DNA sequence: GATCCGCTATACGGAAATGTATGACCCTAT
DNA sequence: ATAGGGTCATACATTTCCGTATAGCGGATC
């Protein structure tokens, strides 16, 4: 407020920092290199410090610019969110809704869950922001998020969807080749598929008190979607949501009665978006639809 | 991103919504009324909807605009924060630091706590954002916040400052006129000063199981600073931080050994600001300084 | 070593956004 | 009733800002 910096300058600032060059930023913003260059100049002039080191290879952010970067991103998120929200009148069921979820959920559950909704509302557009990290709703990275951890409040609205049942599964072909484990101890001889560095997963392993370590899993990957693909390929045994496994008749439960996990699941949205009808609608729909999908049993 | 709205338009949007008129917004932004009017026009054109109802008395936000408002504010917060952060090179101990706290703390503790710091660093500017509500660091309303509740994470860094000891106090003159209560039951006949609608306070009362209600307090006000002023005026008996009461020799503990409370206290900052030296510095200083002030004993 | 492709920096003409000035309207106060 | 302060809308001049074009620099490729 003190200096009244034109907000457009920050946009150029962020673009340059992310693109690494004036020209690159200009392309991204549909501007020209001299314009973006002037913006940066203007910014540096206003604050009396250099934000980028010029070089013929591009611009390198200085220490100061790096410190500003996260906040500039926050601003960009808010701007994007504004454009999404303004994309249609609040009381209509059309416009853009951005949903954050893990890769598996995005691949295996959301398409099916959203299908009837987008079908019924021709003006409704959905964006899936799939990521392993909990994307930050507070920064408006998405409108709605599906989370496996209780949201730690802070102007967020959450709905508990219940527990997602997990189990061990293997492809029929794998079991034909390697046999079916009959008790947990048998797992030692099998090829297990698990997460790579996912902290939640590693923490869960601790619970087994050393009986299972990261090394127990011979195919490690943080993308659950890739794990699922490997599972379907018959590479080994993996943990999978029962509801998802149930959709594939070739996936066979392993140690069904003996090994099982559950994961709490929350649907979260930002309080700011309470007034936006289409978001509320998607939120409510997912809130009804997903628990059913979690509970789905295999059809024999 | 889809439409590439100039960020400056959102700034005008917010200003108009908050000022209630084009002219007002123009003054606030150091622009002119036609310019701001064009901005709004442009925005409405881009999204194909009206955001304001024009009238000779000003502009009234439509339903749609109201839905966008919180996010526009979030964007403004981020912009303000950016300006603050850029106000000085990150590695220098000068620039602006914005601190959120309650009114009492802002009046009674922060000035004293900050004095040596601003004295030692001539370039350091501090802004106090005093409010009863927990101001939202995640929206960059402030750089550092002092809170009486455990921060519910989410990219926030927090330091536990320990428990703030509270007690009942009264001004010497009040006790001369009305006598000193000797046991908790005696409080019934006295004029108690307490909060008005503060949910935390009302929740705390529940703990007494109906023995104390909101009506037990004859002077009710949510501003603890005003409560303190009333206390000093000799109006009645109030709950007060012991450290604050200790600074005033005329404030006498009431039922000192028998009634006491404690309140957890956290110093919080946003993870994004970790790299900004001056903020870190103020954070560290307050982290050391405040616990001492909480524990301060009356000097007889 | 010559060529090409990426980048930045500078100069200049043109378009777009801004500011000034004015008119019309409404409310309030005299 | 009327003058004054507030508002928005419009027309016009100007300035500011942007884009085009070009020069200069460094690294990669052949």
XYZ file of C-alpha atoms (C1' of nucleotides) in Angstrom:
660
model
C 0.000 0.000 0.000
C 2.896 2.232 0.808
C 4.305 2.261 -2.685
C 1.243 1.224 -4.630
C 3.004 -1.212 -6.891
C 0.996 -2.166 -9.930
C -0.105 -5.742 -9.378
C 0.714 -6.553 -12.979
C 4.382 -6.104 -12.117
C 4.257 -8.947 -9.647
C 2.794 -11.142 -12.300
C 5.756 -10.423 -14.559
C 8.081 -10.923 -11.613
C 6.720 -14.382 -10.979
C 6.754 -15.329 -14.629
C 10.386 -14.294 -15.019
C 11.411 -16.179 -11.909
C 9.668 -19.311 -13.108
C 10.627 -19.072 -16.758
C 14.206 -18.049 -16.052
C 14.286 -15.413 -18.754
C 12.534 -12.283 -19.898
C 11.727 -13.814 -23.244
C 10.309 -16.958 -21.722
C 8.171 -14.979 -19.318
C 6.970 -12.772 -22.145
C 5.826 -15.786 -24.132
C 3.997 -17.154 -21.152
C 2.208 -13.869 -20.487
C 1.519 -13.043 -24.119
C 3.630 -9.940 -23.770
C 6.970 -9.019 -25.284
C 10.438 -9.254 -23.882
C 11.020 -5.472 -23.647
C 7.770 -5.037 -21.758
C 8.573 -7.677 -19.198
C 12.060 -6.250 -18.940
C 10.609 -2.838 -18.164
C 8.342 -4.346 -15.532
C 11.262 -5.888 -13.710
C 13.194 -2.653 -14.046
C 10.277 -0.766 -12.587
C 10.015 -3.166 -9.673
C 13.717 -2.991 -8.958
C 13.602 0.766 -9.179
C 10.707 1.000 -6.731
C 12.443 -1.080 -4.086
C 15.969 0.029 -4.829
C 17.364 -3.448 -5.173
C 18.132 -5.936 -7.889
C 15.871 -8.939 -8.099
C 17.621 -10.683 -10.984
C 21.156 -11.082 -12.227
C 21.139 -10.475 -15.953
C 23.115 -12.730 -18.188
C 23.000 -13.642 -21.821
C 21.581 -16.988 -20.736
C 18.675 -15.437 -18.921
C 17.879 -13.936 -15.550
C 18.815 -15.524 -12.252
C 16.759 -14.578 -9.204
C 18.745 -13.042 -6.390
C 18.446 -14.082 -2.764
C 15.850 -11.345 -2.273
C 13.750 -12.486 -5.188
C 13.794 -16.063 -3.955
C 12.463 -14.910 -0.604
C 9.562 -13.193 -2.345
C 8.747 -16.077 -4.601
C 6.415 -18.079 -2.372
C 4.267 -15.060 -1.756
C 4.173 -14.140 -5.383
C 2.911 -17.657 -6.002
C 0.252 -17.185 -3.366
C -0.870 -14.096 -5.200
C -0.978 -15.952 -8.491
C -3.045 -18.707 -6.919
C -5.531 -16.167 -5.670
C -5.722 -14.602 -9.105
C -6.301 -17.948 -10.767
C -8.941 -18.780 -8.229
C -10.640 -15.484 -8.892
C -10.770 -16.181 -12.596
C -12.226 -19.621 -11.946
C -14.860 -18.279 -9.605
C -15.786 -15.438 -11.906
C -16.008 -17.775 -14.867
C -19.710 -18.117 -14.232
C -22.358 -16.481 -12.093
C -22.255 -17.865 -8.588
C -25.800 -19.180 -8.590
C -25.484 -21.186 -11.778
C -24.273 -24.725 -12.026
C -21.704 -23.947 -14.644
C -18.137 -22.744 -14.614
C -14.866 -24.244 -13.490
C -14.274 -26.393 -10.441
C -10.758 -27.470 -9.570
C -10.351 -30.655 -7.565
C -7.159 -31.764 -5.843
C -6.604 -35.442 -5.163
C -3.982 -38.133 -5.333
C -3.120 -39.696 -8.654
C -4.959 -42.945 -7.958
C -8.114 -41.238 -6.943
C -7.875 -38.986 -9.948
C -7.456 -41.903 -12.284
C -9.630 -44.538 -10.690
C -12.418 -42.823 -8.839
C -12.972 -39.234 -9.849
C -13.756 -39.792 -13.516
C -16.508 -42.215 -12.655
C -17.730 -40.082 -9.798
C -17.838 -36.919 -11.869
C -19.329 -38.465 -14.988
C -22.995 -38.100 -14.058
C -22.420 -34.595 -12.805
C -20.721 -33.173 -15.873
C -23.271 -34.997 -17.948
C -26.164 -33.372 -16.161
C -24.619 -29.903 -16.215
C -23.287 -29.097 -19.684
C -21.703 -25.859 -18.515
C -19.682 -27.475 -15.760
C -15.933 -27.748 -16.289
C -13.689 -29.710 -13.963
C -9.953 -29.488 -13.470
C -8.120 -32.266 -11.676
C -5.000 -31.195 -9.812
C -3.408 -34.568 -9.114
C -0.477 -34.610 -6.769
C 0.950 -36.701 -3.994
C 1.389 -33.765 -1.694
C -1.611 -32.337 0.012
C -2.197 -29.357 -2.164
C -2.850 -26.254 -0.218
C -6.456 -25.159 -0.335
C -5.608 -22.174 1.777
C -3.619 -20.863 -1.112
C -6.417 -21.604 -3.477
C -4.475 -24.182 -5.429
C -7.771 -25.954 -5.804
C -11.414 -25.447 -4.880
C -12.018 -28.869 -3.429
C -9.539 -31.402 -2.101
C -9.710 -35.041 -1.187
C -7.382 -35.782 1.689
C -6.254 -38.770 3.652
C -5.529 -36.680 6.712
C -7.824 -34.699 8.919
C -7.616 -31.153 7.643
C -6.033 -28.957 10.256
C -8.720 -26.321 10.141
C -8.108 -22.710 9.415
C -11.107 -21.458 7.462
C -11.562 -24.824 5.796
C -14.789 -26.771 5.633
C -14.376 -30.522 5.790
C -16.621 -33.521 5.505
C -15.564 -36.881 6.837
C -16.130 -39.463 4.160
C -15.431 -42.417 6.374
C -12.628 -44.910 6.228
C -11.216 -46.165 2.987
C -10.634 -49.904 3.258
C -7.287 -51.044 1.925
C -5.998 -54.516 1.335
C -3.262 -56.527 -0.316
C -3.867 -57.522 -3.915
C -2.116 -59.302 -6.719
C -2.905 -60.016 -10.320
C -4.239 -63.481 -11.034
C -1.272 -64.200 -13.296
C 1.228 -63.329 -10.593
C -0.368 -65.715 -8.140
C -0.396 -68.478 -10.744
C 3.329 -68.081 -11.181
C 4.326 -67.533 -7.570
C 1.546 -69.041 -5.538
C -0.719 -67.407 -3.012
C 0.618 -66.497 0.420
C -1.423 -68.222 3.090
C -0.200 -66.290 6.103
C 1.570 -62.939 6.611
C 4.947 -64.635 7.014
C 4.709 -65.931 3.447
C 4.976 -62.377 2.147
C 8.711 -62.461 2.769
C 9.305 -64.475 -0.347
C 7.151 -62.309 -2.589
C 7.759 -59.216 -4.641
C 6.077 -56.364 -2.833
C 5.166 -53.045 -4.389
C 5.183 -50.004 -2.141
C 5.886 -46.333 -1.775
C 9.301 -44.820 -2.232
C 9.679 -41.860 0.113
C 6.135 -41.006 1.040
C 6.467 -40.010 4.709
C 2.994 -41.280 5.578
C 3.817 -44.685 4.157
C 7.163 -44.881 5.902
C 5.551 -43.858 9.162
C 2.992 -46.614 8.730
C 5.795 -49.130 8.292
C 7.254 -48.138 11.634
C 4.115 -49.545 13.200
C 5.249 -53.023 12.215
C 8.203 -52.625 14.519
C 10.966 -53.425 12.079
C 9.293 -56.475 10.610
C 8.721 -54.438 7.478
C 11.113 -51.844 6.170
C 11.341 -49.802 3.047
C 13.651 -52.449 1.631
C 10.969 -55.075 1.991
C 9.369 -53.553 -1.061
C 11.209 -54.400 -4.211
C 9.330 -52.006 -6.457
C 9.143 -48.593 -4.873
C 7.291 -45.668 -6.296
C 5.449 -42.785 -4.680
C 2.831 -42.693 -7.366
C 0.052 -44.972 -6.277
C -1.218 -44.894 -9.819
C 2.046 -46.386 -11.017
C 1.907 -48.945 -8.236
C -1.527 -49.898 -9.426
C -0.311 -50.204 -12.988
C 2.501 -52.468 -11.799
C -0.007 -54.484 -9.834
C -2.171 -54.949 -12.900
C 0.873 -55.957 -14.884
C 1.329 -58.885 -12.528
C 4.630 -57.639 -11.171
C 3.878 -58.265 -7.529
C 1.720 -57.730 -4.493
C 0.621 -54.232 -3.514
C -1.602 -52.377 -1.149
C -4.655 -51.097 -2.928
C -7.988 -49.538 -2.102
C -10.497 -52.374 -2.029
C -13.017 -50.313 -3.941
C -10.569 -49.775 -6.749
C -9.360 -53.358 -6.863
C -12.944 -54.518 -6.974
C -13.340 -52.946 -10.390
C -10.782 -55.281 -11.916
C -11.798 -58.950 -11.892
C -8.188 -60.056 -12.384
C -7.043 -58.504 -9.135
C -7.239 -61.064 -6.367
C -7.219 -60.269 -2.648
C -4.173 -61.606 -0.832
C -4.428 -62.622 2.808
C -7.869 -61.105 2.645
C -9.009 -61.956 6.130
C -5.645 -61.439 7.777
C -4.236 -58.169 6.506
C -6.232 -55.012 6.199
C -5.803 -51.324 6.715
C -8.082 -48.372 6.850
C -7.469 -44.773 5.996
C -9.585 -41.857 7.101
C -10.701 -39.700 4.229
C -11.908 -36.101 4.176
C -13.425 -33.898 1.556
C -12.303 -30.337 2.057
C -13.207 -26.978 0.649
C -12.364 -23.404 1.491
C -14.822 -21.409 3.467
C -14.511 -18.560 0.965
C -16.186 -20.706 -1.647
C -19.242 -21.536 0.375
C -21.229 -19.019 -1.648
C -20.313 -20.507 -5.009
C -23.090 -22.832 -5.975
C -21.340 -25.091 -8.484
C -18.506 -25.823 -6.073
C -20.918 -26.581 -3.309
C -22.697 -28.875 -5.747
C -19.598 -30.819 -6.712
C -18.651 -30.959 -3.045
C -21.999 -32.403 -2.067
C -21.999 -34.827 -4.952
C -18.554 -36.177 -4.138
C -19.521 -36.352 -0.507
C -22.342 -38.710 -1.380
C -20.690 -40.572 -4.212
C -17.202 -41.380 -2.956
C -18.143 -43.232 0.239
C -20.216 -45.602 -1.874
C -17.265 -46.226 -4.161
C -14.948 -46.868 -1.254
C -17.265 -49.556 0.029
C -17.719 -51.275 -3.295
C -17.233 -55.009 -3.157
C -15.779 -57.190 -5.921
C -18.357 -58.644 -8.294
C -17.503 -62.333 -8.716
C -4.874 -18.269 -16.782
C -7.597 -18.990 -19.267
C -8.531 -15.405 -19.876
C -5.381 -13.702 -18.690
C -7.093 -10.962 -16.762
C -4.820 -8.092 -15.885
C -4.208 -8.309 -12.174
C -4.633 -4.570 -11.881
C -8.313 -5.039 -12.700
C -8.830 -7.136 -9.605
C -7.274 -4.420 -7.548
C -9.813 -1.946 -8.864
C -12.551 -4.502 -8.335
C -11.673 -4.868 -4.693
C -11.296 -1.144 -4.170
C -14.709 -0.445 -5.672
C -16.343 -3.151 -3.605
C -14.807 -1.798 -0.434
C -15.214 1.881 -1.180
C -18.717 1.505 -2.553
C -18.138 3.874 -5.422
C -15.934 4.410 -8.435
C -14.850 7.778 -7.186
C -13.982 6.471 -3.764
C -11.998 3.623 -5.201
C -10.200 5.974 -7.554
C -9.119 8.169 -4.669
C -7.889 5.168 -2.770
C -5.868 3.889 -5.707
C -4.599 7.278 -6.844
C -6.391 6.828 -10.125
C -9.369 8.620 -11.601
C -12.997 7.697 -11.623
C -13.226 7.066 -15.385
C -10.241 4.760 -15.220
C -11.648 2.657 -12.433
C -14.969 2.650 -14.221
C -13.304 1.283 -17.332
C -11.574 -1.389 -15.268
C -14.860 -2.629 -13.917
C -16.370 -2.466 -17.394
C -13.487 -4.509 -18.731
C -13.871 -7.105 -16.019
C -17.587 -7.393 -16.573
C -17.030 -7.660 -20.287
C -14.503 -10.435 -19.911
C -16.783 -12.566 -17.775
C -20.049 -11.567 -19.375
C -21.741 -10.612 -16.169
C -22.407 -7.535 -14.089
C -20.463 -7.235 -10.863
C -21.976 -3.976 -9.675
C -25.318 -2.257 -9.839
C -24.745 1.367 -10.817
C -26.611 4.066 -9.064
C -26.105 7.750 -8.523
C -25.213 6.920 -4.927
C -22.467 4.563 -5.903
C -21.983 0.980 -6.982
C -23.513 -1.973 -5.179
C -21.813 -5.344 -5.550
C -23.988 -8.066 -7.015
C -24.307 -11.549 -5.565
C -21.504 -12.688 -7.883
C -19.161 -9.943 -6.813
C -19.776 -10.719 -3.158
C -18.797 -14.309 -3.774
C -15.514 -13.178 -5.278
C -14.722 -10.691 -2.583
C -12.957 -12.955 -0.076
C -10.592 -14.180 -2.731
C -9.904 -10.724 -4.003
C -8.989 -9.837 -0.444
C -6.669 -12.810 -0.297
C -4.969 -11.512 -3.385
C -4.640 -8.065 -1.879
C -3.140 -9.535 1.280
C -0.557 -11.350 -0.769
C 0.257 -8.163 -2.647
C 0.632 -6.178 0.553
C 2.800 -8.888 1.995
C 4.958 -8.825 -1.101
C 5.464 -5.112 -0.772
C 6.391 -5.501 2.868
C 8.853 -8.250 2.143
C 10.399 -6.422 -0.771
C 10.695 -3.257 1.253
C 14.225 -4.229 2.166
C 16.785 -6.808 1.127
C 16.101 -10.104 2.829
C 19.413 -10.323 4.605
C 19.242 -6.930 6.222
C 17.662 -6.149 9.539
C 15.528 -3.372 8.180
C 12.168 -3.156 6.517
C 8.624 -3.743 7.672
C 7.412 -6.464 10.012
C 3.714 -6.800 10.719
C 2.695 -8.397 13.996
C -0.783 -9.609 14.844
C -1.849 -9.851 18.461
C -4.722 -9.129 20.769
C -5.365 -5.594 21.924
C -4.035 -6.162 25.436
C -0.837 -7.670 24.247
C -0.445 -4.888 21.718
C -0.938 -2.256 24.357
C 0.713 -3.799 27.371
C 3.446 -6.091 26.184
C 4.539 -5.525 22.615
C 5.670 -1.926 22.930
C 8.007 -2.812 25.756
C 9.123 -5.994 24.060
C 9.840 -4.280 20.770
C 11.505 -1.192 22.184
C 15.054 -2.531 22.386
C 14.747 -4.102 18.959
C 13.606 -1.046 17.046
C 16.141 0.936 18.995
C 18.981 -1.323 17.932
C 17.881 -1.476 14.293
C 17.081 1.994 13.011
C 15.774 0.645 9.712
C 13.253 -1.659 11.297
C 9.595 -0.711 11.009
C 6.866 -2.547 12.880
C 3.162 -2.646 12.235
C 0.806 -3.906 14.917
C -2.372 -5.533 13.651
C -4.410 -5.696 16.832
C -7.588 -7.698 16.719
C -9.585 -10.056 18.866
C -9.938 -12.578 16.128
C -7.030 -14.751 15.235
C -5.843 -12.977 12.157
C -5.063 -15.300 9.346
C -1.379 -15.713 8.712
C -2.127 -18.033 5.859
C -3.601 -15.092 4.064
C -0.619 -12.987 4.933
C -2.601 -10.579 7.037
C 0.497 -10.368 9.170
C 4.027 -11.724 9.237
C 4.052 -12.859 12.832
C 1.154 -13.623 15.131
C 0.795 -14.172 18.834
C -1.936 -16.663 19.542
C -3.629 -18.182 22.533
C -4.490 -21.336 20.652
C -2.275 -23.981 19.192
C -1.915 -23.063 15.544
C -3.561 -25.695 13.412
C -0.572 -26.160 11.162
C -0.652 -25.838 7.450
C 2.681 -24.325 6.417
C 2.937 -22.379 9.636
C 5.918 -22.357 11.955
C 5.060 -22.051 15.614
C 6.974 -21.681 18.831
C 5.380 -22.544 22.131
C 5.972 -19.684 24.510
C 4.682 -21.506 27.548
C 1.653 -20.811 29.626
C 0.510 -17.334 30.399
C -0.512 -17.183 34.044
C -3.800 -15.395 34.635
C -5.381 -14.340 37.874
C -8.109 -12.214 39.380
C -7.203 -8.634 40.132
C -8.823 -5.500 41.413
C -7.720 -1.961 41.920
C -6.710 -1.033 45.444
C -9.467 1.575 45.590
C -12.136 -0.937 44.684
C -11.084 -3.288 47.448
C -11.070 -0.428 49.950
C -14.664 0.328 49.063
C -15.992 -3.211 48.729
C -13.619 -5.332 50.753
C -11.496 -8.247 49.613
C -13.121 -11.567 48.851
C -11.592 -14.264 51.014
C -12.944 -17.312 49.222
C -14.376 -17.975 45.749
C -17.939 -17.837 47.027
C -17.438 -14.219 48.046
C -17.159 -13.258 44.379
C -20.904 -13.471 44.052
C -21.373 -10.131 45.733
C -18.762 -8.355 43.646
C -18.772 -6.570 40.340
C -17.010 -8.805 37.885
C -15.580 -7.673 34.586
C -15.519 -10.209 31.765
C -15.854 -10.869 28.088
C -19.005 -10.209 26.139
C -19.327 -12.782 23.375
C -15.823 -14.157 23.029
C -16.468 -17.855 22.315
C -13.286 -18.952 24.061
C -14.303 -17.124 27.190
C -17.841 -18.490 27.146
C -16.490 -21.985 26.616
C -14.215 -21.553 29.597
C -17.217 -20.579 31.709
C -18.929 -23.839 30.836
C -16.153 -25.548 32.742
C -17.558 -24.121 35.968
C -20.666 -26.148 35.435
C -23.202 -23.376 35.656
C -21.724 -21.801 38.749
C -20.566 -18.961 36.532
C -22.514 -17.643 33.564
C -22.177 -14.712 31.261
C -24.579 -12.827 33.502
C -22.244 -13.211 36.449
C -20.154 -10.492 34.875
C -21.724 -7.110 35.203
C -19.352 -5.305 32.891
C -18.969 -7.260 29.667
C -16.644 -6.323 26.851
C -14.684 -8.394 24.365
C -11.778 -6.013 24.348
C -9.423 -7.143 27.034
C -7.767 -3.772 26.802
C -11.024 -2.115 27.788
C -11.466 -4.643 30.578
C -8.042 -3.700 31.826
C -8.896 -0.032 31.673
C -12.033 -0.692 33.678
C -10.006 -2.691 36.135
C -7.581 0.178 36.595
C -10.466 2.557 37.061
C -11.510 0.562 40.097
C -14.777 -0.585 38.587
C -14.520 -4.195 39.606
C -12.663 -7.469 39.607
C -11.314 -8.888 36.376
C -9.192 -11.644 35.021
C -5.834 -10.319 33.937
C -2.459 -11.641 32.876
C -0.306 -11.693 35.983
C 2.625 -10.252 34.103
C 0.580 -7.268 33.011
C -1.010 -6.690 36.395
C 2.422 -6.831 37.971
C 3.366 -3.617 36.180
C 0.748 -1.634 38.035
C 1.362 -1.404 41.794
C -2.282 -0.420 42.401
C -3.620 -3.690 41.024
C -3.989 -6.199 43.822
C -4.343 -9.957 43.355
C -7.693 -11.313 44.442
C -7.980 -14.845 45.821
C -4.389 -15.199 44.721
C -3.754 -18.686 46.001
C -7.213 -20.016 45.228
C -8.126 -18.935 41.697
C -5.750 -19.136 38.804
C -5.833 -19.968 35.140
C -3.273 -20.625 32.511
C -3.387 -20.059 28.806
C -1.101 -21.657 26.281
C 0.584 -19.152 24.041
C 2.206 -19.596 20.644
C 4.267 -17.405 18.433
C 3.506 -18.156 14.815
C 4.951 -17.223 11.478
C 4.423 -18.355 7.930
C 6.846 -20.789 6.464
C 7.174 -18.594 3.386
C 8.890 -15.959 5.488
C 11.545 -18.207 6.900
C 14.060 -16.702 4.488
C 13.404 -13.124 5.496
C 15.963 -12.219 8.055
C 14.286 -9.307 9.796
C 11.119 -11.280 10.397
C 13.087 -14.184 11.751
C 14.872 -11.718 13.989
C 11.694 -10.220 15.427
C 10.302 -13.736 15.796
C 13.328 -14.897 17.743
C 13.378 -11.786 19.861
C 9.715 -12.083 20.816
C 10.236 -15.771 21.460
C 12.833 -14.942 24.082
C 11.342 -11.765 25.433
C 7.658 -12.550 25.902
C 7.984 -15.623 28.123
C 9.996 -13.497 30.542
C 7.295 -10.849 30.588
C 4.600 -13.436 31.198
C 6.415 -14.661 34.262
C 7.078 -11.245 35.689
C 6.142 -10.947 39.345
C 4.791 -7.854 41.061
C 7.463 -5.652 42.594
C 6.299 -4.772 46.079
C 36.429 -20.812 -36.762
C 31.944 -19.867 -38.792
C 27.051 -20.332 -38.108
C 22.955 -20.638 -35.626
C 20.010 -19.981 -31.768
C 19.071 -18.395 -27.442
C 19.290 -14.456 -24.556
C 19.355 -9.044 -23.216
C 19.518 -4.068 -24.257
C 18.156 -0.024 -26.867
C 15.561 3.089 -30.150
C 11.356 4.470 -32.135
C 6.559 4.679 -33.933
C 1.862 3.635 -32.693
C -1.870 2.141 -29.995
C -4.034 1.857 -25.730
C -4.880 3.392 -21.336
C -5.039 7.357 -18.520
C -6.407 12.055 -17.005
C -9.147 16.388 -17.680
C -13.378 18.550 -18.360
C -18.086 18.476 -18.625
C -22.974 17.188 -18.183
C -26.755 14.769 -15.802
C -28.511 12.853 -11.799
C -29.717 12.207 -6.744
C -29.769 13.510 -2.003
C -29.416 16.843 1.651
C -29.467 21.187 3.764
C -30.420 25.824 3.848
C -37.093 26.205 -3.973
C -32.427 26.130 -4.613
C -27.607 25.637 -3.857
C -23.969 22.361 -2.745
C -21.792 18.005 -2.387
C -21.878 13.478 -3.846
C -22.309 10.209 -7.525
C -21.805 8.122 -12.711
C -21.383 8.772 -17.804
C -19.312 10.760 -21.849
C -16.053 13.298 -24.991
C -11.502 14.659 -25.924
C -6.394 15.469 -25.370
C -2.448 13.533 -23.723
C 0.658 10.700 -21.855
C 2.138 6.475 -20.891
C 2.926 2.013 -22.142
C 3.482 -1.511 -25.425
C 5.220 -3.840 -29.618
C 8.409 -3.980 -33.648
C 12.952 -3.900 -35.183
C 17.724 -4.025 -34.509
C 22.208 -4.450 -32.283
C 25.184 -7.009 -29.195
C 26.566 -10.908 -26.494
C 27.477 -15.931 -25.160
C 27.234 -20.809 -25.901
C 26.381 -24.856 -28.810
C 27.022 -27.347 -33.150
C 29.200 -28.723 -37.181
